[in-house]
PDB file of C-alpha atoms in Angstrom:
ATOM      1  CA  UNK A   1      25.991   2.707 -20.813  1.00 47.00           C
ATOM      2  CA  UNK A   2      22.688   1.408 -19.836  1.00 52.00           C
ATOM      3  CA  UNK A   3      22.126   3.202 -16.383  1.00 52.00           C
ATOM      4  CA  UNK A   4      23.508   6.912 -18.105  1.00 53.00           C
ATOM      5  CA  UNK A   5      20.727   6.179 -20.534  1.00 49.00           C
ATOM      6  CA  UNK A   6      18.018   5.251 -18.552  1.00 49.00           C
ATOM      7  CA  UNK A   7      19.331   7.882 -16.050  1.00 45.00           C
ATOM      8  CA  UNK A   8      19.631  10.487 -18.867  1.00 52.00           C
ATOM      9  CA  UNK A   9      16.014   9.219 -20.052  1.00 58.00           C
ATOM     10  CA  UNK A  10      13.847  10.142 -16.996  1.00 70.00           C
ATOM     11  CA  UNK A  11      16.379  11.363 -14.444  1.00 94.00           C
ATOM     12  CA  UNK A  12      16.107  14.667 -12.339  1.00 97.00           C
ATOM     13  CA  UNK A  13      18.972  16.540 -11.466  1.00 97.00           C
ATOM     14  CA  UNK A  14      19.346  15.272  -8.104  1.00 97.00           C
ATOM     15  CA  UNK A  15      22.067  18.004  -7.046  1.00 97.00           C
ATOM     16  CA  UNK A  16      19.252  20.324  -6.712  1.00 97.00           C
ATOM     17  CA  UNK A  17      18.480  18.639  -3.445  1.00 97.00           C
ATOM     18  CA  UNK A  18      20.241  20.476  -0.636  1.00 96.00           C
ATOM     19  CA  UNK A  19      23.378  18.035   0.558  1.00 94.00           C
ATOM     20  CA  UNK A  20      23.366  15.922  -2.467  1.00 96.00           C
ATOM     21  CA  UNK A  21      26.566  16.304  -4.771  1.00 95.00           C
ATOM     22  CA  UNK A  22      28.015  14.401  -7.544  1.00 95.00           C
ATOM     23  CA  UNK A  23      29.279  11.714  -5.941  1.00 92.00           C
ATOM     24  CA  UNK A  24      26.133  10.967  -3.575  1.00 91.00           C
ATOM     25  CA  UNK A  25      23.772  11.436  -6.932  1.00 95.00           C
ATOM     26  CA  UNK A  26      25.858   8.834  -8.428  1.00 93.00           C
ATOM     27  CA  UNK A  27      25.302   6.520  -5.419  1.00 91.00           C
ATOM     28  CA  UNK A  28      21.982   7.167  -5.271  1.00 94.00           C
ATOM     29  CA  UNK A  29      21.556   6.326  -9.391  1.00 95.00           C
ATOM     30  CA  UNK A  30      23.092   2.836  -8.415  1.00 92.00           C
ATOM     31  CA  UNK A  31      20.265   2.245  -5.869  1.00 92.00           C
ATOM     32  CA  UNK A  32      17.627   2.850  -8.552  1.00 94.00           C
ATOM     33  CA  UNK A  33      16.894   6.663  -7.523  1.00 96.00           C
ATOM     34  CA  UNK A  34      17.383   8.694 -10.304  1.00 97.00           C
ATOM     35  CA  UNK A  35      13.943  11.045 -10.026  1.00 97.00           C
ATOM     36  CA  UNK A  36      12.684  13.065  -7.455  1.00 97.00           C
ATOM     37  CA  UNK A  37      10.131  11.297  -7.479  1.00 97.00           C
ATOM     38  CA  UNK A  38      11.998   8.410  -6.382  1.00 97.00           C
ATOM     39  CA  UNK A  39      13.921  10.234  -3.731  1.00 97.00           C
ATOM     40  CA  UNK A  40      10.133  11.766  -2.287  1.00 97.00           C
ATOM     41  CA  UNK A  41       8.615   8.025  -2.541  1.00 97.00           C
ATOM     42  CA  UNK A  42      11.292   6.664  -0.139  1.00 96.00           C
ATOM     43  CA  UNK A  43      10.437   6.154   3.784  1.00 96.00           C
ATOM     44  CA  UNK A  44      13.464   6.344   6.168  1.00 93.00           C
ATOM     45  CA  UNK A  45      13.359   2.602   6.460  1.00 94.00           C
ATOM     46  CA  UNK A  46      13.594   1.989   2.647  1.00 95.00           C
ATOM     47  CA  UNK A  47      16.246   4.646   3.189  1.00 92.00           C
ATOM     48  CA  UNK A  48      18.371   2.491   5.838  1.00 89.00           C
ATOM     49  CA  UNK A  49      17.411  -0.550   4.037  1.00 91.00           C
ATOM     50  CA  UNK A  50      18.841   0.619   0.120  1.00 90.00           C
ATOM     51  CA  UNK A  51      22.180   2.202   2.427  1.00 87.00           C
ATOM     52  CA  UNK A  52      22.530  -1.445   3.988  1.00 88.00           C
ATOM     53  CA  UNK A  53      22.077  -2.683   0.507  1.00 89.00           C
ATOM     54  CA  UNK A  54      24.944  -0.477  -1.059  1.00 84.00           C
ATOM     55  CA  UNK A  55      27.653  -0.567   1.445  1.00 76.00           C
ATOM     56  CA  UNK A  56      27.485   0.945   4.833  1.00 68.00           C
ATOM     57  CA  UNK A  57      25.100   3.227   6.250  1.00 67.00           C
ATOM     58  CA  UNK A  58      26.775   6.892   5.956  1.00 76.00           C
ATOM     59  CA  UNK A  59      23.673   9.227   5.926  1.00 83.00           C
ATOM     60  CA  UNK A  60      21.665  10.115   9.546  1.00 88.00           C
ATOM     61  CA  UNK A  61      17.809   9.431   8.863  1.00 89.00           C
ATOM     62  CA  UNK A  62      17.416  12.921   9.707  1.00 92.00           C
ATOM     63  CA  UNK A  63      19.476  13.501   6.222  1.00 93.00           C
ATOM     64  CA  UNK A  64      17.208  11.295   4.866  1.00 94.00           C
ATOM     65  CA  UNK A  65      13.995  12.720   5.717  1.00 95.00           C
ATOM     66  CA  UNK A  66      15.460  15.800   4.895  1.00 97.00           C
ATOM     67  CA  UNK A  67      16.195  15.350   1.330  1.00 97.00           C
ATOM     68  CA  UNK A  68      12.617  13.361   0.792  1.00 97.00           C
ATOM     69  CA  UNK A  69      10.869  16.577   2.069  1.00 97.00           C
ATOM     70  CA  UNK A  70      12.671  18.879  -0.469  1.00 97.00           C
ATOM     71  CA  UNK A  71      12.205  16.040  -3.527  1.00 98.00           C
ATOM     72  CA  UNK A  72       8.703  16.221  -2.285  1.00 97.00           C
ATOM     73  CA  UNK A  73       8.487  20.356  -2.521  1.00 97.00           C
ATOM     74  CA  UNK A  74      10.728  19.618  -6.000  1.00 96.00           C
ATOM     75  CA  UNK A  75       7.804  17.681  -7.564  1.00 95.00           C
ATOM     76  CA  UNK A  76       5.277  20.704  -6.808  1.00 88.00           C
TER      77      UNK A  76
END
């Protein structure tokens, strides 16, 4: 109940990003991304490294950098 809150509190519809559903916002909520701000802050190795972290790697870096650059045009 804790994470919906917090992710209810300041999250960002992550979905908006193109390529992200349900199921890969959820995965990124349990890393700690909840914001686009979160998603734009990332670098591909904190990327790989948080994927590593949370079971194996299953998105390219080219994914990656992909969704950072539209959280980035997301924040304005």
């Amino acid at each position: 109940k804790k994470a919906k809150a917090k992710k209810e509190a300041k999250g960002d519809d992550l979905k908006k990003v193109n390529g992200i559903g349900p199921a890969f916002e959820k995965r990124l909520n349990s890393m700690g991304i909840y914001t686009y701000a979160d998603l734009a802050g990332l670098t591909l190795k904190k990327a790989e490294k948080l994927e590593a972290e949370h079971g194996d790697a299953m998105t390219s870096p080219e994914q990656w950098g992909e969704w950072i650059e539209q959280a980035k045009e997301l924040l304005g």
